[in-house]
Amino acid sequence: MTSHTTPLEYKSHQSQMNILGFWVFLGAEIVLFATLFASYFVLEHNTAGGPGGGADIFVLKDVLIETFLLLTSSFTSGLAIHAMRNHDKKGLLLWMIATLLLGAGFLFMEINEFLHFIHEGATIQTSGFTAGLFTLLGTHGAHVTFGIIWISLLLVQLVRRGITEKTSSKLFIASLYWHFLDVVWIFIFTFVYLKGMVM
Amino acid sequence: MSAHTSRFPWNLLVGFVLSIALTLLAVFVTFYTDFSSSVILWIIGAFAIFQAIIQLFMFMHVTEGKEGIINVINIVNSMILALIIIFGTIWVLTSGHAAM
């Protein structure tokens, strides 16, 4: 990689170290979610007289909408970084705002889903199954919430300062975080929702 | 890398279309085929891993930068840890428990 082809967010040594450090953090996040998946898999058959597993409370249509919202938001945040590398501030801003709106749509669907679970008699205290479920989904949803706040604040900086070595590095790191949340959701979709509805 | 960035981001579009297709395919396999549950789980699990790889390489550019190889080693290491945690926990708390 010669210097004139290096993207702006990798220009300074500090930015490179920040990006590397964030990858290490994502490694720790993988382990965090692994522990939550492990507890869910161990507890999912302990329904304690409450709803008897995923098939009783999951709604495929809602889950699919959530999945497509999050998949699309991952795509738009990729487009935002593509625009950033073309020094297209407006494109970067618009695609990031699209990402935030899709993320907010996902959260709206997920909160409605939680209300549906509670309505069906599945609260976090009902059984081992619901405790594991709410903890796993809730931790992911909390990450999405944090990501929305984080990226919103970065966009304020972007509007004020433009695409600089610092703002580009910060937005690139936030996009890595957002893609990562999509990766986690893929596994939740497959091993919580689809598995819960078929087994 | 940035020499190509002015072009249309085909890798992103291909990754996005593949993710959507794999999601729909997973739903199809789960609800509209007659495989046994464990076969379905293996198939949709493979789809999930394929989708995660798409995100890592096409969206997150995991190999990018001077530390690309470190990133890959770090992520592979974390995935191995994740597998040990998940399958180790299930093994100890189900079959291990039953053996006592």
mmCIF file of C-alpha atoms in Angstrom:
data_model
loop_
_atom_site.group_PDB
_atom_site.id
_atom_site.type_symbol
_atom_site.label_atom_id
_atom_site.label_comp_id
_atom_site.label_asym_id
_atom_site.label_seq_id
_atom_site.Cartn_x
_atom_site.Cartn_y
_atom_site.Cartn_z
ATOM 1 C CA MET A 1 0.000 0.000 0.000
ATOM 2 C CA THR A 2 1.656 3.217 -1.102
ATOM 3 C CA SER A 3 0.843 6.440 0.700
ATOM 4 C CA HIS A 4 -1.204 8.082 -2.059
ATOM 5 C CA THR A 5 -3.648 5.154 -2.229
ATOM 6 C CA THR A 6 -4.062 4.930 1.563
ATOM 7 C CA PRO A 7 -7.612 5.901 2.617
ATOM 8 C CA LEU A 8 -7.730 8.992 4.814
ATOM 9 C CA GLU A 9 -8.833 7.057 7.911
ATOM 10 C CA TYR A 10 -5.546 5.070 7.820
ATOM 11 C CA LYS A 11 -3.259 8.108 7.270
ATOM 12 C CA SER A 12 -1.951 8.719 10.772
ATOM 13 C CA HIS A 13 -0.296 6.097 12.948
ATOM 14 C CA GLN A 14 -2.793 6.922 15.701
ATOM 15 C CA SER A 15 -5.767 6.201 13.384
ATOM 16 C CA GLN A 16 -4.240 2.877 12.313
ATOM 17 C CA MET A 17 -3.783 1.918 15.954
ATOM 18 C CA ASN A 18 -7.362 2.998 16.768
ATOM 19 C CA ILE A 19 -8.744 0.822 13.980
ATOM 20 C CA LEU A 20 -6.591 -2.145 15.031
ATOM 21 C CA GLY A 21 -7.651 -1.600 18.647
ATOM 22 C CA PHE A 22 -11.284 -1.587 17.626
ATOM 23 C CA TRP A 23 -10.877 -4.930 15.844
ATOM 24 C CA VAL A 24 -9.471 -6.318 19.108
ATOM 25 C CA PHE A 25 -12.542 -4.920 20.914
ATOM 26 C CA LEU A 26 -14.806 -6.624 18.347
ATOM 27 C CA GLY A 27 -12.984 -9.876 19.144
ATOM 28 C CA ALA A 28 -13.968 -9.395 22.801
ATOM 29 C CA GLU A 29 -17.553 -8.636 21.710
ATOM 30 C CA ILE A 30 -17.657 -11.944 19.821
ATOM 31 C CA VAL A 31 -16.716 -13.709 23.079
ATOM 32 C CA LEU A 32 -19.341 -11.688 25.031
ATOM 33 C CA PHE A 33 -22.114 -12.716 22.653
ATOM 34 C CA ALA A 34 -20.813 -16.304 22.630
ATOM 35 C CA THR A 35 -21.420 -16.499 26.390
ATOM 36 C CA LEU A 36 -24.981 -15.167 25.927
ATOM 37 C CA PHE A 37 -25.659 -17.659 23.107
ATOM 38 C CA ALA A 38 -24.250 -20.458 25.283
ATOM 39 C CA SER A 39 -26.545 -19.596 28.202
ATOM 40 C CA TYR A 40 -29.530 -19.323 25.855
ATOM 41 C CA PHE A 41 -28.839 -22.741 24.284
ATOM 42 C CA VAL A 42 -28.503 -24.339 27.722
ATOM 43 C CA LEU A 43 -31.662 -22.686 29.106
ATOM 44 C CA GLU A 44 -33.971 -22.738 26.066
ATOM 45 C CA HIS A 45 -35.739 -25.988 27.021
ATOM 46 C CA ASN A 46 -36.431 -24.856 30.599
ATOM 47 C CA THR A 47 -39.816 -23.227 30.040
ATOM 48 C CA ALA A 48 -41.160 -23.579 33.623
ATOM 49 C CA GLY A 49 -44.798 -23.710 32.586
ATOM 50 C CA GLY A 50 -44.502 -20.476 30.542
ATOM 51 C CA PRO A 51 -44.517 -20.278 26.745
ATOM 52 C CA GLY A 52 -43.024 -23.549 25.532
ATOM 53 C CA GLY A 53 -40.237 -22.250 23.321
ATOM 54 C CA GLY A 54 -39.767 -20.086 20.263
ATOM 55 C CA ALA A 55 -42.550 -21.644 18.212
ATOM 56 C CA ASP A 56 -45.109 -20.286 20.709
ATOM 57 C CA ILE A 57 -44.077 -16.629 20.671
ATOM 58 C CA PHE A 58 -41.965 -15.842 17.567
ATOM 59 C CA VAL A 59 -43.670 -14.127 14.614
ATOM 60 C CA LEU A 60 -41.773 -14.890 11.378
ATOM 61 C CA LYS A 61 -43.031 -11.826 9.497
ATOM 62 C CA ASP A 62 -41.837 -9.377 12.188
ATOM 63 C CA VAL A 63 -38.493 -11.135 12.513
ATOM 64 C CA LEU A 64 -37.983 -10.972 8.750
ATOM 65 C CA ILE A 65 -38.758 -7.231 8.720
ATOM 66 C CA GLU A 66 -36.220 -6.694 11.520
ATOM 67 C CA THR A 67 -33.663 -8.761 9.627
ATOM 68 C CA PHE A 68 -34.126 -6.861 6.361
ATOM 69 C CA LEU A 69 -33.977 -3.487 8.153
ATOM 70 C CA LEU A 70 -30.679 -4.418 9.772
ATOM 71 C CA LEU A 71 -29.210 -6.034 6.615
ATOM 72 C CA THR A 72 -30.091 -2.925 4.594
ATOM 73 C CA SER A 73 -28.639 -0.616 7.260
ATOM 74 C CA SER A 74 -25.375 -2.566 7.099
ATOM 75 C CA PHE A 75 -25.381 -2.059 3.307
ATOM 76 C CA THR A 76 -26.081 1.701 3.604
ATOM 77 C CA SER A 77 -23.302 2.163 6.168
ATOM 78 C CA GLY A 78 -20.995 0.427 3.661
ATOM 79 C CA LEU A 79 -22.155 2.912 1.005
ATOM 80 C CA ALA A 80 -21.487 5.755 3.472
ATOM 81 C CA ILE A 81 -17.853 4.655 3.889
ATOM 82 C CA HIS A 82 -17.583 4.285 0.094
ATOM 83 C CA ALA A 83 -18.775 7.896 -0.244
ATOM 84 C CA MET A 84 -16.314 8.972 2.465
ATOM 85 C CA ARG A 85 -13.415 7.480 0.510
ATOM 86 C CA ASN A 86 -14.534 9.510 -2.513
ATOM 87 C CA HIS A 87 -14.418 12.613 -0.255
ATOM 88 C CA ASP A 88 -18.171 12.959 -0.794
ATOM 89 C CA LYS A 89 -19.320 14.552 2.461
ATOM 90 C CA LYS A 90 -22.956 14.858 1.392
ATOM 91 C CA GLY A 91 -23.117 11.201 0.319
ATOM 92 C CA LEU A 92 -21.473 10.110 3.556
ATOM 93 C CA LEU A 93 -23.941 12.142 5.598
ATOM 94 C CA LEU A 94 -27.024 10.960 3.690
ATOM 95 C CA TRP A 95 -26.104 7.246 3.746
ATOM 96 C CA MET A 96 -25.263 7.450 7.467
ATOM 97 C CA ILE A 97 -28.624 9.131 8.162
ATOM 98 C CA ALA A 98 -30.304 6.338 6.158
ATOM 99 C CA THR A 99 -28.383 3.840 8.320
ATOM 100 C CA LEU A 100 -29.613 5.543 11.501
ATOM 101 C CA LEU A 101 -33.229 5.586 10.307
ATOM 102 C CA LEU A 102 -33.088 1.876 9.398
ATOM 103 C CA GLY A 103 -31.492 1.173 12.785
ATOM 104 C CA ALA A 104 -34.261 3.128 14.524
ATOM 105 C CA GLY A 105 -36.847 1.154 12.514
ATOM 106 C CA PHE A 106 -35.205 -2.059 13.707
ATOM 107 C CA LEU A 107 -35.364 -0.878 17.323
ATOM 108 C CA PHE A 108 -39.023 0.087 16.942
ATOM 109 C CA MET A 109 -39.827 -3.403 15.625
ATOM 110 C CA GLU A 110 -37.805 -5.056 18.373
ATOM 111 C CA ILE A 111 -39.484 -3.067 21.173
ATOM 112 C CA ASN A 112 -42.889 -3.983 19.718
ATOM 113 C CA GLU A 113 -41.737 -7.589 19.605
ATOM 114 C CA PHE A 114 -40.752 -7.466 23.293
ATOM 115 C CA LEU A 115 -44.203 -6.039 24.121
ATOM 116 C CA HIS A 116 -45.727 -8.922 22.126
ATOM 117 C CA PHE A 117 -43.640 -11.453 24.108
ATOM 118 C CA ILE A 118 -44.772 -9.883 27.388
ATOM 119 C CA HIS A 119 -48.371 -9.934 26.171
ATOM 120 C CA GLU A 120 -47.979 -13.663 25.455
ATOM 121 C CA GLY A 121 -46.892 -14.173 29.068
ATOM 122 C CA ALA A 122 -43.143 -14.294 28.433
ATOM 123 C CA THR A 123 -41.329 -11.760 30.613
ATOM 124 C CA ILE A 124 -37.652 -11.936 31.533
ATOM 125 C CA GLN A 125 -38.666 -13.557 34.852
ATOM 126 C CA THR A 126 -40.953 -16.236 33.407
ATOM 127 C CA SER A 127 -38.474 -19.056 32.772
ATOM 128 C CA GLY A 128 -34.893 -19.948 31.902
ATOM 129 C CA PHE A 129 -35.873 -19.790 28.240
ATOM 130 C CA THR A 130 -37.264 -16.236 28.413
ATOM 131 C CA ALA A 131 -34.430 -15.017 30.667
ATOM 132 C CA GLY A 132 -31.841 -16.248 28.161
ATOM 133 C CA LEU A 133 -33.861 -14.887 25.241
ATOM 134 C CA PHE A 134 -34.399 -11.395 26.645
ATOM 135 C CA THR A 135 -30.775 -11.149 27.794
ATOM 136 C CA LEU A 136 -29.404 -12.102 24.365
ATOM 137 C CA LEU A 137 -31.844 -9.963 22.337
ATOM 138 C CA GLY A 138 -31.683 -7.104 24.835
ATOM 139 C CA THR A 139 -27.882 -6.966 24.789
ATOM 140 C CA HIS A 140 -27.942 -6.808 20.999
ATOM 141 C CA GLY A 141 -30.706 -4.152 21.053
ATOM 142 C CA ALA A 142 -28.749 -2.108 23.618
ATOM 143 C CA HIS A 143 -25.747 -2.233 21.274
ATOM 144 C CA VAL A 144 -27.909 -0.951 18.404
ATOM 145 C CA THR A 145 -29.222 1.862 20.634
ATOM 146 C CA PHE A 146 -25.692 2.818 21.636
ATOM 147 C CA GLY A 147 -24.611 2.713 17.972
ATOM 148 C CA ILE A 148 -27.406 5.097 16.953
ATOM 149 C CA ILE A 149 -26.386 7.622 19.650
ATOM 150 C CA TRP A 150 -22.688 7.230 18.801
ATOM 151 C CA ILE A 151 -23.121 7.699 15.040
ATOM 152 C CA SER A 152 -25.510 10.652 15.572
ATOM 153 C CA LEU A 153 -22.830 12.440 17.616
ATOM 154 C CA LEU A 154 -20.175 11.630 14.981
ATOM 155 C CA LEU A 155 -22.417 13.143 12.290
ATOM 156 C CA VAL A 156 -22.577 16.396 14.273
ATOM 157 C CA GLN A 157 -18.760 16.410 14.252
ATOM 158 C CA LEU A 158 -18.757 15.613 10.537
ATOM 159 C CA VAL A 159 -21.040 18.556 9.725
ATOM 160 C CA ARG A 160 -18.856 20.917 11.800
ATOM 161 C CA ARG A 161 -15.403 19.696 10.809
ATOM 162 C CA GLY A 162 -15.849 17.975 7.434
ATOM 163 C CA ILE A 163 -14.030 14.787 6.373
ATOM 164 C CA THR A 164 -10.690 14.964 8.182
ATOM 165 C CA GLU A 165 -8.169 12.331 9.276
ATOM 166 C CA LYS A 166 -9.887 12.216 12.665
ATOM 167 C CA THR A 167 -13.566 12.262 11.669
ATOM 168 C CA SER A 168 -12.971 9.715 8.868
ATOM 169 C CA SER A 169 -11.221 7.356 11.288
ATOM 170 C CA LYS A 170 -14.041 7.699 13.835
ATOM 171 C CA LEU A 171 -16.775 7.106 11.250
ATOM 172 C CA PHE A 172 -14.913 4.131 9.801
ATOM 173 C CA ILE A 173 -14.695 2.571 13.283
ATOM 174 C CA ALA A 174 -18.414 3.230 13.871
ATOM 175 C CA SER A 175 -19.205 1.517 10.551
ATOM 176 C CA LEU A 176 -17.199 -1.548 11.663
ATOM 177 C CA TYR A 177 -19.298 -1.609 14.844
ATOM 178 C CA TRP A 178 -22.519 -1.380 12.827
ATOM 179 C CA HIS A 179 -21.530 -4.210 10.461
ATOM 180 C CA PHE A 180 -20.595 -6.279 13.506
ATOM 181 C CA LEU A 181 -24.089 -5.841 14.989
ATOM 182 C CA ASP A 182 -25.494 -7.158 11.726
ATOM 183 C CA VAL A 183 -23.217 -10.217 11.946
ATOM 184 C CA VAL A 184 -24.475 -10.900 15.495
ATOM 185 C CA TRP A 185 -28.075 -10.528 14.282
ATOM 186 C CA ILE A 186 -27.517 -13.098 11.509
ATOM 187 C CA PHE A 187 -26.663 -15.652 14.189
ATOM 188 C CA ILE A 188 -29.606 -14.581 16.385
ATOM 189 C CA PHE A 189 -31.917 -14.874 13.372
ATOM 190 C CA THR A 190 -30.610 -18.341 12.520
ATOM 191 C CA PHE A 191 -30.007 -19.963 15.894
ATOM 192 C CA VAL A 192 -32.690 -18.278 18.005
ATOM 193 C CA TYR A 193 -35.572 -17.520 15.655
ATOM 194 C CA LEU A 194 -35.370 -20.088 12.838
ATOM 195 C CA LYS A 195 -34.126 -22.836 15.191
ATOM 196 C CA GLY A 196 -36.830 -21.927 17.724
ATOM 197 C CA MET A 197 -39.568 -22.130 15.108
ATOM 198 C CA VAL A 198 -38.462 -25.404 13.534
ATOM 199 C CA MET A 199 -37.462 -27.500 16.565
ATOM 200 C CA MET B 1 -7.841 0.337 -2.769
ATOM 201 C CA SER B 2 -8.825 3.994 -2.930
ATOM 202 C CA ALA B 3 -7.677 3.923 -6.566
ATOM 203 C CA HIS B 4 -10.841 1.894 -7.129
ATOM 204 C CA THR B 5 -13.184 3.750 -4.820
ATOM 205 C CA SER B 6 -14.562 6.156 -7.391
ATOM 206 C CA ARG B 7 -16.109 3.178 -9.184
ATOM 207 C CA PHE B 8 -19.540 1.833 -8.396
ATOM 208 C CA PRO B 9 -19.295 -0.253 -5.176
ATOM 209 C CA TRP B 10 -20.091 -3.614 -6.766
ATOM 210 C CA ASN B 11 -18.666 -5.624 -3.882
ATOM 211 C CA LEU B 12 -21.143 -3.947 -1.497
ATOM 212 C CA LEU B 13 -24.082 -4.561 -3.813
ATOM 213 C CA VAL B 14 -23.102 -8.209 -4.387
ATOM 214 C CA GLY B 15 -22.679 -8.688 -0.625
ATOM 215 C CA PHE B 16 -26.076 -7.130 0.060
ATOM 216 C CA VAL B 17 -27.908 -9.205 -2.567
ATOM 217 C CA LEU B 18 -26.181 -12.378 -1.314
ATOM 218 C CA SER B 19 -27.195 -11.587 2.301
ATOM 219 C CA ILE B 20 -30.835 -11.105 1.321
ATOM 220 C CA ALA B 21 -30.784 -14.255 -0.813
ATOM 221 C CA LEU B 22 -29.181 -16.347 1.948
ATOM 222 C CA THR B 23 -31.728 -15.069 4.484
ATOM 223 C CA LEU B 24 -34.660 -15.990 2.241
ATOM 224 C CA LEU B 25 -33.042 -19.333 1.395
ATOM 225 C CA ALA B 26 -32.646 -20.083 5.122
ATOM 226 C CA VAL B 27 -36.359 -19.342 5.671
ATOM 227 C CA PHE B 28 -37.238 -21.571 2.700
ATOM 228 C CA VAL B 29 -35.117 -24.466 3.973
ATOM 229 C CA THR B 30 -36.572 -24.078 7.489
ATOM 230 C CA PHE B 31 -40.262 -23.978 6.587
ATOM 231 C CA TYR B 32 -40.682 -25.545 3.148
ATOM 232 C CA THR B 33 -38.427 -28.601 3.071
ATOM 233 C CA ASP B 34 -38.866 -32.017 4.648
ATOM 234 C CA PHE B 35 -35.369 -32.440 6.049
ATOM 235 C CA SER B 36 -35.019 -33.475 9.687
ATOM 236 C CA SER B 37 -34.474 -30.663 12.219
ATOM 237 C CA SER B 38 -30.785 -31.391 12.637
ATOM 238 C CA VAL B 39 -30.150 -31.349 8.865
ATOM 239 C CA ILE B 40 -32.023 -28.030 8.616
ATOM 240 C CA LEU B 41 -29.898 -26.657 11.455
ATOM 241 C CA TRP B 42 -26.672 -27.654 9.689
ATOM 242 C CA ILE B 43 -27.808 -26.057 6.416
ATOM 243 C CA ILE B 44 -28.999 -22.741 7.887
ATOM 244 C CA GLY B 45 -25.918 -22.677 10.164
ATOM 245 C CA ALA B 46 -23.719 -22.911 7.071
ATOM 246 C CA PHE B 47 -25.720 -20.066 5.467
ATOM 247 C CA ALA B 48 -25.196 -17.920 8.602
ATOM 248 C CA ILE B 49 -21.441 -18.510 8.570
ATOM 249 C CA PHE B 50 -21.321 -17.694 4.839
ATOM 250 C CA GLN B 51 -23.218 -14.434 5.501
ATOM 251 C CA ALA B 52 -20.846 -13.514 8.346
ATOM 252 C CA ILE B 53 -17.884 -14.090 6.000
ATOM 253 C CA ILE B 54 -19.541 -11.846 3.384
ATOM 254 C CA GLN B 55 -19.928 -9.072 5.975
ATOM 255 C CA LEU B 56 -16.333 -9.451 7.171
ATOM 256 C CA PHE B 57 -14.727 -9.359 3.746
ATOM 257 C CA MET B 58 -17.076 -7.346 1.536
ATOM 258 C CA PHE B 59 -18.379 -4.804 4.068
ATOM 259 C CA MET B 60 -15.780 -4.609 6.843
ATOM 260 C CA HIS B 61 -12.670 -5.201 4.649
ATOM 261 C CA VAL B 62 -11.099 -7.271 7.408
ATOM 262 C CA THR B 63 -7.835 -7.791 5.475
ATOM 263 C CA GLU B 64 -7.377 -4.075 4.832
ATOM 264 C CA GLY B 65 -4.625 -1.882 6.284
ATOM 265 C CA LYS B 66 -1.098 -2.706 7.415
ATOM 266 C CA GLU B 67 -2.491 -4.822 10.256
ATOM 267 C CA GLY B 68 -4.825 -6.835 8.004
ATOM 268 C CA ILE B 69 -3.222 -10.158 8.880
ATOM 269 C CA ILE B 70 -3.376 -9.328 12.607
ATOM 270 C CA ASN B 71 -7.093 -8.550 12.205
ATOM 271 C CA VAL B 72 -7.719 -11.927 10.590
ATOM 272 C CA ILE B 73 -5.749 -13.807 13.276
ATOM 273 C CA ASN B 74 -7.609 -11.873 16.003
ATOM 274 C CA ILE B 75 -11.054 -12.595 14.533
ATOM 275 C CA VAL B 76 -10.270 -16.279 13.873
ATOM 276 C CA ASN B 77 -8.996 -16.566 17.455
ATOM 277 C CA SER B 78 -12.200 -14.970 18.795
ATOM 278 C CA MET B 79 -14.359 -17.304 16.708
ATOM 279 C CA ILE B 80 -12.481 -20.337 18.033
ATOM 280 C CA LEU B 81 -13.034 -19.025 21.576
ATOM 281 C CA ALA B 82 -16.738 -18.485 20.783
ATOM 282 C CA LEU B 83 -17.082 -22.077 19.510
ATOM 283 C CA ILE B 84 -15.307 -23.480 22.584
ATOM 284 C CA ILE B 85 -17.541 -21.414 24.900
ATOM 285 C CA ILE B 86 -20.780 -22.405 23.133
ATOM 286 C CA PHE B 87 -20.132 -26.086 22.462
ATOM 287 C CA GLY B 88 -18.159 -26.534 25.684
ATOM 288 C CA THR B 89 -21.015 -25.102 27.733
ATOM 289 C CA ILE B 90 -23.646 -27.200 25.984
ATOM 290 C CA TRP B 91 -21.489 -30.313 26.371
ATOM 291 C CA VAL B 92 -20.757 -29.808 30.067
ATOM 292 C CA LEU B 93 -24.268 -28.745 31.049
ATOM 293 C CA THR B 94 -26.179 -31.389 29.068
ATOM 294 C CA SER B 95 -24.274 -34.618 28.412
ATOM 295 C CA GLY B 96 -21.810 -33.994 31.251
ATOM 296 C CA HIS B 97 -24.630 -33.400 33.689
ATOM 297 C CA ALA B 98 -26.598 -36.447 32.529
ATOM 298 C CA ALA B 99 -23.563 -38.699 33.014
ATOM 299 C CA MET B 100 -23.415 -37.985 36.711
#
